[in-house]
PDB file of C-alpha atoms in Angstrom:
ATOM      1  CA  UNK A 210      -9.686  -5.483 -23.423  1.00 55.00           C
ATOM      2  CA  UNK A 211      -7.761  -9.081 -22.859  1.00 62.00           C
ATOM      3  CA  UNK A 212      -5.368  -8.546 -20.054  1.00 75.00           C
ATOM      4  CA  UNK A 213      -4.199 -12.275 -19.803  1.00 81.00           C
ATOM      5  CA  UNK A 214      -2.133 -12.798 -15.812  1.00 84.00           C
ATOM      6  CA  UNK A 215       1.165 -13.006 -17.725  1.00 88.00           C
ATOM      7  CA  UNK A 216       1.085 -10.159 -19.314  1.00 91.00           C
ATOM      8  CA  UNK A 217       0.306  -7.908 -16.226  1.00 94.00           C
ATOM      9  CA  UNK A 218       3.334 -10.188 -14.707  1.00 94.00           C
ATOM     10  CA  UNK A 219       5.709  -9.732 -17.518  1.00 94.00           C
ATOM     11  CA  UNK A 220       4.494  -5.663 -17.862  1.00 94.00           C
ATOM     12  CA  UNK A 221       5.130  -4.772 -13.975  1.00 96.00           C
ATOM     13  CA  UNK A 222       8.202  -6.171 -13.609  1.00 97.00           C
ATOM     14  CA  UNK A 223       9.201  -4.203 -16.757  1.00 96.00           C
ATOM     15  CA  UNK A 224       8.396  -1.485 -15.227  1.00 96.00           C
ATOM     16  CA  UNK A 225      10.216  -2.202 -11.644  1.00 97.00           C
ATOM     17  CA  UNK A 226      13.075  -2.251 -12.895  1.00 97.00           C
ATOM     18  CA  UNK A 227      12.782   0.607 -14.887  1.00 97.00           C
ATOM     19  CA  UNK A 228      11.893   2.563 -12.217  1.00 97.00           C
ATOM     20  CA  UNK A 229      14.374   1.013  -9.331  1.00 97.00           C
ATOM     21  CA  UNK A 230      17.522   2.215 -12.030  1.00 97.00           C
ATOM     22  CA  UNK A 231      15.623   5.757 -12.915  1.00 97.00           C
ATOM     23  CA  UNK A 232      15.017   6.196  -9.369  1.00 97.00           C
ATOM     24  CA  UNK A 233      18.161   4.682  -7.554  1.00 97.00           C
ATOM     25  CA  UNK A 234      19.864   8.333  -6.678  1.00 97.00           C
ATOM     26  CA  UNK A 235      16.464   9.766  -5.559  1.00 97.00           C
ATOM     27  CA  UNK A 236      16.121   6.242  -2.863  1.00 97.00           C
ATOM     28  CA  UNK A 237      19.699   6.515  -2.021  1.00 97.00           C
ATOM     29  CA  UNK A 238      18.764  10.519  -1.191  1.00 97.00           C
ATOM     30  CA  UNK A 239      15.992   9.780   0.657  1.00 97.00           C
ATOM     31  CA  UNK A 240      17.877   6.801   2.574  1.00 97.00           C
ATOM     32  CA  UNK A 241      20.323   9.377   3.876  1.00 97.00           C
ATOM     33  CA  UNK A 242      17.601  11.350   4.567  1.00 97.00           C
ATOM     34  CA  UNK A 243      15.484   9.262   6.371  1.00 96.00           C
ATOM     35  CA  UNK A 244      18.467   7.807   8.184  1.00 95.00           C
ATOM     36  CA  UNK A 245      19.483  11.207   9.775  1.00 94.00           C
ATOM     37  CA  UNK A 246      15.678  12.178  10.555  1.00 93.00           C
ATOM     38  CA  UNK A 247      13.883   9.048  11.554  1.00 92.00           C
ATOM     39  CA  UNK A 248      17.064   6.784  12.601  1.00 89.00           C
ATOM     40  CA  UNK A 249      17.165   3.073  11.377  1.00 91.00           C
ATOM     41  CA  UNK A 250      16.706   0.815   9.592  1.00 94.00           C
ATOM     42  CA  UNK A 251      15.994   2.736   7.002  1.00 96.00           C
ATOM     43  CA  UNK A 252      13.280   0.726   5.461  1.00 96.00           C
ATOM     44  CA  UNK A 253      10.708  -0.928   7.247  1.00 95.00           C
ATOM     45  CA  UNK A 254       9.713  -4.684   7.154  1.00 96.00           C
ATOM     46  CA  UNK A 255       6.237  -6.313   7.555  1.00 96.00           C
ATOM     47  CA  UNK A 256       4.827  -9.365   6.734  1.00 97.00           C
ATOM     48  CA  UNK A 257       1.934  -8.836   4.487  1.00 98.00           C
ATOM     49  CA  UNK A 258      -0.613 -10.753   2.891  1.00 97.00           C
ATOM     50  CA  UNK A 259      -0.526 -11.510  -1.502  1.00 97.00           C
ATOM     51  CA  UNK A 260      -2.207 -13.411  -3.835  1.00 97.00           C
ATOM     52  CA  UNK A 261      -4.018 -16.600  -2.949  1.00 96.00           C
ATOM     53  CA  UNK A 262      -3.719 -15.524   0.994  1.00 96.00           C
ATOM     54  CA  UNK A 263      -0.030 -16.016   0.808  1.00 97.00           C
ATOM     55  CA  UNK A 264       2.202 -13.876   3.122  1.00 97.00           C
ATOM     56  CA  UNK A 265       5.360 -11.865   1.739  1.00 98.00           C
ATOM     57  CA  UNK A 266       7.613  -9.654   3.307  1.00 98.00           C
ATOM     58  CA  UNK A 267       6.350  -5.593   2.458  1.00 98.00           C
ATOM     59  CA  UNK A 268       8.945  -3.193   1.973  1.00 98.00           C
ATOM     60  CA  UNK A 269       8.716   0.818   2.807  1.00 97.00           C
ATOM     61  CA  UNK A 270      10.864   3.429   4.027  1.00 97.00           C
ATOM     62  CA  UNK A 271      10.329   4.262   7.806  1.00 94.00           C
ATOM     63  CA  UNK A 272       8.026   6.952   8.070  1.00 92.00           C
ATOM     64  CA  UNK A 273       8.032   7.124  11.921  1.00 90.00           C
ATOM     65  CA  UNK A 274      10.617   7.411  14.851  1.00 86.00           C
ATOM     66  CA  UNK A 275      10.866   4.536  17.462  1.00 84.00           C
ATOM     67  CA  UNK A 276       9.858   7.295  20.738  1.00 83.00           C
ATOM     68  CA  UNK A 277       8.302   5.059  23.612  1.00 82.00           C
ATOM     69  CA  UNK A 278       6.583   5.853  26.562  1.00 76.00           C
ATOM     70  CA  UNK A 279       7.838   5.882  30.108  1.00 76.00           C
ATOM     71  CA  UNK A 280       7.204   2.088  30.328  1.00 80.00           C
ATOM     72  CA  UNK A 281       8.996   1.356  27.243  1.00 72.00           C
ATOM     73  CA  UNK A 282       5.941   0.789  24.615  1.00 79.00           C
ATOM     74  CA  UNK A 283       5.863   2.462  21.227  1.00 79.00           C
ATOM     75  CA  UNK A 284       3.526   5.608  21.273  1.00 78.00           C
ATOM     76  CA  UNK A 285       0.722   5.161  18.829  1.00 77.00           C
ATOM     77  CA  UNK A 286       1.526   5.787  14.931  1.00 76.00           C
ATOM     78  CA  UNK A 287      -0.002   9.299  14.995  1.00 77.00           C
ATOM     79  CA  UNK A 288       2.647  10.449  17.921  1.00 77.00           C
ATOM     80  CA  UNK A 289       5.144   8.978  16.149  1.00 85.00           C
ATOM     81  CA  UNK A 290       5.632  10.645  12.993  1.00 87.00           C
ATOM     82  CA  UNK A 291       7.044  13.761  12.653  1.00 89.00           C
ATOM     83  CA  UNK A 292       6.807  16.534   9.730  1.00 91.00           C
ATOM     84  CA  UNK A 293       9.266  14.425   7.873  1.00 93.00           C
ATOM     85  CA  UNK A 294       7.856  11.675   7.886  1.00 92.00           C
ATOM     86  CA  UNK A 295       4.257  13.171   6.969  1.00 90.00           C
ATOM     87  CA  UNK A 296       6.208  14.392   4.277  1.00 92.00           C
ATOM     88  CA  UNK A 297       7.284  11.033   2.674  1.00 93.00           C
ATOM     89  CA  UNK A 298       3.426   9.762   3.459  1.00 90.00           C
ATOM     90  CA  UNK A 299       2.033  12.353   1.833  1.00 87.00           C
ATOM     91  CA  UNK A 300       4.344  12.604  -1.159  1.00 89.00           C
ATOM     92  CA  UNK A 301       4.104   8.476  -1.498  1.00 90.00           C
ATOM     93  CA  UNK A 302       7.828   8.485  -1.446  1.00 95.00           C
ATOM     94  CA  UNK A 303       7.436   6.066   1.348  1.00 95.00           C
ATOM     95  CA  UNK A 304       6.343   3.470  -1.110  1.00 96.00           C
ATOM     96  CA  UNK A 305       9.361   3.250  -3.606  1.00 97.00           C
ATOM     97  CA  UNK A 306      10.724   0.220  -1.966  1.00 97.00           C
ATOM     98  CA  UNK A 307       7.649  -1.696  -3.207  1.00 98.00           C
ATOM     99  CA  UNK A 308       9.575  -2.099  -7.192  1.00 98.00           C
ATOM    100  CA  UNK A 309      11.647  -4.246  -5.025  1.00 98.00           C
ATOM    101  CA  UNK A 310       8.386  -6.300  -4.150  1.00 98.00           C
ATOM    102  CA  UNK A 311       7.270  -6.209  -7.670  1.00 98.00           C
ATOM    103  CA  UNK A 312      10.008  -7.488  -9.530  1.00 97.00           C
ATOM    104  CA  UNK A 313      10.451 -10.005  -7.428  1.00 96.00           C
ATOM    105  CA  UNK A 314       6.666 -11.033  -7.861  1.00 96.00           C
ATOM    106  CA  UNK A 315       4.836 -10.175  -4.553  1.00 97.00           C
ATOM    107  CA  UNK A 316       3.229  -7.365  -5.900  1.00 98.00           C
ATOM    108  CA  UNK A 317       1.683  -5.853  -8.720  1.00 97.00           C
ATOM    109  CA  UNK A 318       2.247  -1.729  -9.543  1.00 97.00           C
ATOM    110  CA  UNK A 319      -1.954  -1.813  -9.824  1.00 97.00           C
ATOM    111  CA  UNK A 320      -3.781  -3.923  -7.474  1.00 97.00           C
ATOM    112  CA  UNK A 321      -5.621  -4.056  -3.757  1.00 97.00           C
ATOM    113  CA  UNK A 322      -3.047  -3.079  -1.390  1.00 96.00           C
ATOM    114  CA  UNK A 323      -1.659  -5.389   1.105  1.00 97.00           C
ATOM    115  CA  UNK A 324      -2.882  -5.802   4.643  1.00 96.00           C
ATOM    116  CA  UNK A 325      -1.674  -7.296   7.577  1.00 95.00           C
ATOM    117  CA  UNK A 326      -2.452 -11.423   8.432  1.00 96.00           C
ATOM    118  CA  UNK A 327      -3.807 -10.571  11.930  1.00 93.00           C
ATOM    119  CA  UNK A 328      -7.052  -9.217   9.790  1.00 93.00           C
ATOM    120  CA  UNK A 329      -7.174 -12.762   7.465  1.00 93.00           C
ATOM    121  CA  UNK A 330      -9.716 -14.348  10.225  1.00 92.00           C
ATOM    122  CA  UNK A 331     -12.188 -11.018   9.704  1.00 91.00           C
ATOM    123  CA  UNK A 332     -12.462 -11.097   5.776  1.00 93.00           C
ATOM    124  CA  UNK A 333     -16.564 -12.347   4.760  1.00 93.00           C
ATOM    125  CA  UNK A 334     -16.078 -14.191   1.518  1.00 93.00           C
ATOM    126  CA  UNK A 335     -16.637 -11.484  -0.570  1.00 95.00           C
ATOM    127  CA  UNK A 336     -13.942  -9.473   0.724  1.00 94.00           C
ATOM    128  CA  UNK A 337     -11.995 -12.522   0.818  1.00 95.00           C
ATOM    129  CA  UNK A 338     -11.983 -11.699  -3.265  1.00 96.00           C
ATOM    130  CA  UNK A 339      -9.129  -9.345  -2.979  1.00 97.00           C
ATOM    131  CA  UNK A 340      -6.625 -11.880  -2.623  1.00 97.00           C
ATOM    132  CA  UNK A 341      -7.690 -13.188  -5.785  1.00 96.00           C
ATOM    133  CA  UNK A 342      -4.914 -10.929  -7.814  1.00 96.00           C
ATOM    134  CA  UNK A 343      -1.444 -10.098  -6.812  1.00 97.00           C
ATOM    135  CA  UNK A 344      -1.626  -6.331  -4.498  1.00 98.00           C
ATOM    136  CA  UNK A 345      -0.952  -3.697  -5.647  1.00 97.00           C
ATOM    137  CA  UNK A 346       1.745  -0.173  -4.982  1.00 96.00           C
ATOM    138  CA  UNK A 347      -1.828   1.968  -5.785  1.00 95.00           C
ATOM    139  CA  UNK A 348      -5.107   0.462  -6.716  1.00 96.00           C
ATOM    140  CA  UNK A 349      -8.663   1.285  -7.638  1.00 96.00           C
ATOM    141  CA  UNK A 350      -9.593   2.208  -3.982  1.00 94.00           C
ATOM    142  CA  UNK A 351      -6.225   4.075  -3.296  1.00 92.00           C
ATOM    143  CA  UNK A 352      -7.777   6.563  -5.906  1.00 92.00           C
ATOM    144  CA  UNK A 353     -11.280   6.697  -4.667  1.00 90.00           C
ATOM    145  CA  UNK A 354     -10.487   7.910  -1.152  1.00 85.00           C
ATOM    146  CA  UNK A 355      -7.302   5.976  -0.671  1.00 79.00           C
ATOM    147  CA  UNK A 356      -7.415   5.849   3.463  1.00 75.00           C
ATOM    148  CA  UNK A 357     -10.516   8.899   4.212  1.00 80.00           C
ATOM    149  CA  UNK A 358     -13.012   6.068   3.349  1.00 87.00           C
ATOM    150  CA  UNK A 359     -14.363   3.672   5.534  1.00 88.00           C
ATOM    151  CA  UNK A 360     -12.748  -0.149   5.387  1.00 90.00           C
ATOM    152  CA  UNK A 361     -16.314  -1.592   4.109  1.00 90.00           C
ATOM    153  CA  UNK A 362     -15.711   0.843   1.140  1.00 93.00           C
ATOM    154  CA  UNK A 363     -12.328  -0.372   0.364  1.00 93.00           C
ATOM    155  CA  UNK A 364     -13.117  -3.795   0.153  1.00 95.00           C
ATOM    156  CA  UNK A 365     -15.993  -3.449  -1.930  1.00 96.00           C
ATOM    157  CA  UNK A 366     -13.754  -1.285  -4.826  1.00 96.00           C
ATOM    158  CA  UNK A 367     -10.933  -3.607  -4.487  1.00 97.00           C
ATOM    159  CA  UNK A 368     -13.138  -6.676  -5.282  1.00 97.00           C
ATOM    160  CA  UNK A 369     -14.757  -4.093  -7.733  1.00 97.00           C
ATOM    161  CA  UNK A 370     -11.062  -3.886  -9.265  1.00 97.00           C
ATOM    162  CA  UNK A 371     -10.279  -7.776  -9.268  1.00 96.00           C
ATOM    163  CA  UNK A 372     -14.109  -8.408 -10.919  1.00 95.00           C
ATOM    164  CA  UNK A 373     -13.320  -5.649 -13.706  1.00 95.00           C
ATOM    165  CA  UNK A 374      -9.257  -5.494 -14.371  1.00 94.00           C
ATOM    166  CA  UNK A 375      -8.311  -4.625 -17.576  1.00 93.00           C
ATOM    167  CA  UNK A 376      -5.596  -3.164 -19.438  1.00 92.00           C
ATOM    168  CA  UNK A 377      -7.209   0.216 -20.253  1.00 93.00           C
ATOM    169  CA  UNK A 378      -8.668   0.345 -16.404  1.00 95.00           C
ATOM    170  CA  UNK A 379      -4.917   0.055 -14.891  1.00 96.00           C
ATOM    171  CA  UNK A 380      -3.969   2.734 -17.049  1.00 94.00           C
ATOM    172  CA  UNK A 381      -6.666   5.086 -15.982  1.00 96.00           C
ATOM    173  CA  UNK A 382      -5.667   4.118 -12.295  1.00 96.00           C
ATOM    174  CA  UNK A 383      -2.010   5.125 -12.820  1.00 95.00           C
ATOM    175  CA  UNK A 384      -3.596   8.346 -14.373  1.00 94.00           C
ATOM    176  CA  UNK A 385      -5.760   9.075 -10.915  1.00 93.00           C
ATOM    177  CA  UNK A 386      -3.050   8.001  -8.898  1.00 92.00           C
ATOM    178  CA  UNK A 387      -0.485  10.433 -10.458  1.00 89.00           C
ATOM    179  CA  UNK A 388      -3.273  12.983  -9.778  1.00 87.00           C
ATOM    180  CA  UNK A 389      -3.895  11.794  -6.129  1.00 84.00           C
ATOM    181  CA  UNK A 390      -0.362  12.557  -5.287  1.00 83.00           C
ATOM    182  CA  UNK A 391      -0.080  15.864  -6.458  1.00 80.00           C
ATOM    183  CA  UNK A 392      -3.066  16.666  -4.859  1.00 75.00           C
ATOM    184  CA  UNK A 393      -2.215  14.455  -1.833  1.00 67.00           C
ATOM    185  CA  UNK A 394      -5.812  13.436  -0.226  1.00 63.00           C
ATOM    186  CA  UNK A 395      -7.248  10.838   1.693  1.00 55.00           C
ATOM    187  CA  UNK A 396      -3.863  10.440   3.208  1.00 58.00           C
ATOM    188  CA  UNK A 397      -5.070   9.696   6.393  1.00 55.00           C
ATOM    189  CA  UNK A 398      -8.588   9.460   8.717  1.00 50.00           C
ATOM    190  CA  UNK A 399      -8.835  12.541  11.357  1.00 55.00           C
ATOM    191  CA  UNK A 400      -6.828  10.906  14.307  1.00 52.00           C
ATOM    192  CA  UNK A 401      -4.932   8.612  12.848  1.00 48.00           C
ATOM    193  CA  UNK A 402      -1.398   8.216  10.859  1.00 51.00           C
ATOM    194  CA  UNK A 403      -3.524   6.184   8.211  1.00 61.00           C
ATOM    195  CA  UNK A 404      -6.898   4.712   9.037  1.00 64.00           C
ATOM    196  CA  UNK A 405      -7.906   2.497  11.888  1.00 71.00           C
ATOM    197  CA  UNK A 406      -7.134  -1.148  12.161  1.00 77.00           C
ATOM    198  CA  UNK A 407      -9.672  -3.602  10.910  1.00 76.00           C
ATOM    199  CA  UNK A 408     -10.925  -5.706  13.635  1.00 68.00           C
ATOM    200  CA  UNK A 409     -14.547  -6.899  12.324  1.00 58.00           C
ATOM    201  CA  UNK A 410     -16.110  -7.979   9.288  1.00 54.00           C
ATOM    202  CA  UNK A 411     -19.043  -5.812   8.449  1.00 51.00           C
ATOM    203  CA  UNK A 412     -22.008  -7.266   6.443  1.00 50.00           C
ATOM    204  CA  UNK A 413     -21.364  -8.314   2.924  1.00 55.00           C
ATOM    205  CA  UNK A 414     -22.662 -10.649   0.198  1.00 52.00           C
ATOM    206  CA  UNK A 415     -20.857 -13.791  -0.261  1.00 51.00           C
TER     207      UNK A 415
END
C-alpha cells in the first residue's frame, strides 16, 4: 500500500491534536495527580534522538520520585518508582505528553521509539537504520515484547518496521498496541524499571 512521508506527517498530526483536545481533562487529572504523588515537574524532559540522528526534546509525565541516597545521588530507577508510578507505566498514561511531540513534528504516533544520544556511538550500521523514519509513541517492537526482549531484538524489528512501513501495517500496530495495554506486558525486564541501558553494539549485518 503507498504510504508516501507526507501523508504519515499530515495523518499524525491529525491525530495529535485530536487526541491532546479529547484527552486534555484526563492530562490535567493526571497532572494533579502526579503532582501530589511524585512531586514536580510534572512532566519529565529528555533529550532524545529523531529522524536523521537529530536530537529533540522527549516529553512524559514523571513516573518516579527524586529519593537520593545518603550522599545525595538518585537511587536507581527501580527504587524510585512507587505503585503510582508503576501504575502510569503500566497503563502507558505516562506517554500522553508525546501528541505534544507529534504535532510539533519530532515524532510519529507509529515508529521506533526514541533513545537516548549517549547510545548514538554504539549503533552498527544496520541498527543505525532506525533513525531513518521519524520515532514513534508505540512501534512494531513495542508490540513484540515492547521492553522483556533483548536490545539486539529491538533493533532488528524496528529496522524490520522502517524496511516494511505501510499504511495497513501501522494500523495493525495501533491494533496490537491497544491490545498490549490492556494486557500490559513486557513492561519491564526482571530488575529493572524498563530494560537495561545499551552500552555495546552486538553483531549485526551492515
Amino acid at each position: 500500500m503507498i504510504y508516501p512521508r507526507f501523508f504519515k506527517a499530515v495523518l499524525d498530526r491529525m491525530l495529535a491534536a485530536v487526541a491532546l483536545i479529547v484527552l486534555l481533562p484526563v492530562m490535567l487529572a493526571l497532572a494533579l495527580a502526579i503532582r501530589w504523588k511524585l512531586g514536580s515537574p510534572v512532566v519529565f524532559r529528555q533529550v532524545r534522538i529523531g529522524r536523521g540522528d537529530q536530537s529533540f526534546l522527549f516529553l512524559k509525565f514523571r513516573s518516579m520520585t527524586d529519593e537520593r541516597d545518603k550522599s545525595g545521588e538518585l537511587l536507581a530507577d527501580e527504587f524510585r518508582i512507587n505503585r503510582f508510578g508503576r501504575f502510569l507505566r503500566s497503563s502507558s498514561l505516562d506517554e500522553l505528553p508525546q501528541f505534544w511531540n507529534i504535532l510539533k513534528g519530532d515524532m510519529s504516533l507509529i515508529g521506533p521509539r526514541p533513545l537516548l544520544p549517549e547510545y548514538l556511538p554504539y549503533y552498527s550500521a544496520f541498527q543505525r537504520r532506525r533513525h531513518n523514519v521519524k520515532p514513534g509513541i508505540t512501534g512494531w517492537a513495542q508490540v513484540k515484547g515492547r521492553n522483556a526482549i533483548t536490545w539486539a531484538e529491538k533493533f532488528r524489528l524496528d529496522v524490520w518496521y522502517v524496511e516494511n512501513v505501510s499504511l495497513f501495517l501501522d494500523l495493525r500496530i495501533i491494533l496490537m498496541t491497544l491490545r498490549a495495554v490492556v494486557l500490559r506486558k513486557g513492561i519491564s525486564q526482571k530488575g529493572h524499571a524498563t530494560m537495561p541501558k545499551f552500552s555495546e553494539s552486538p553483531k549485526e549485518p551492515d
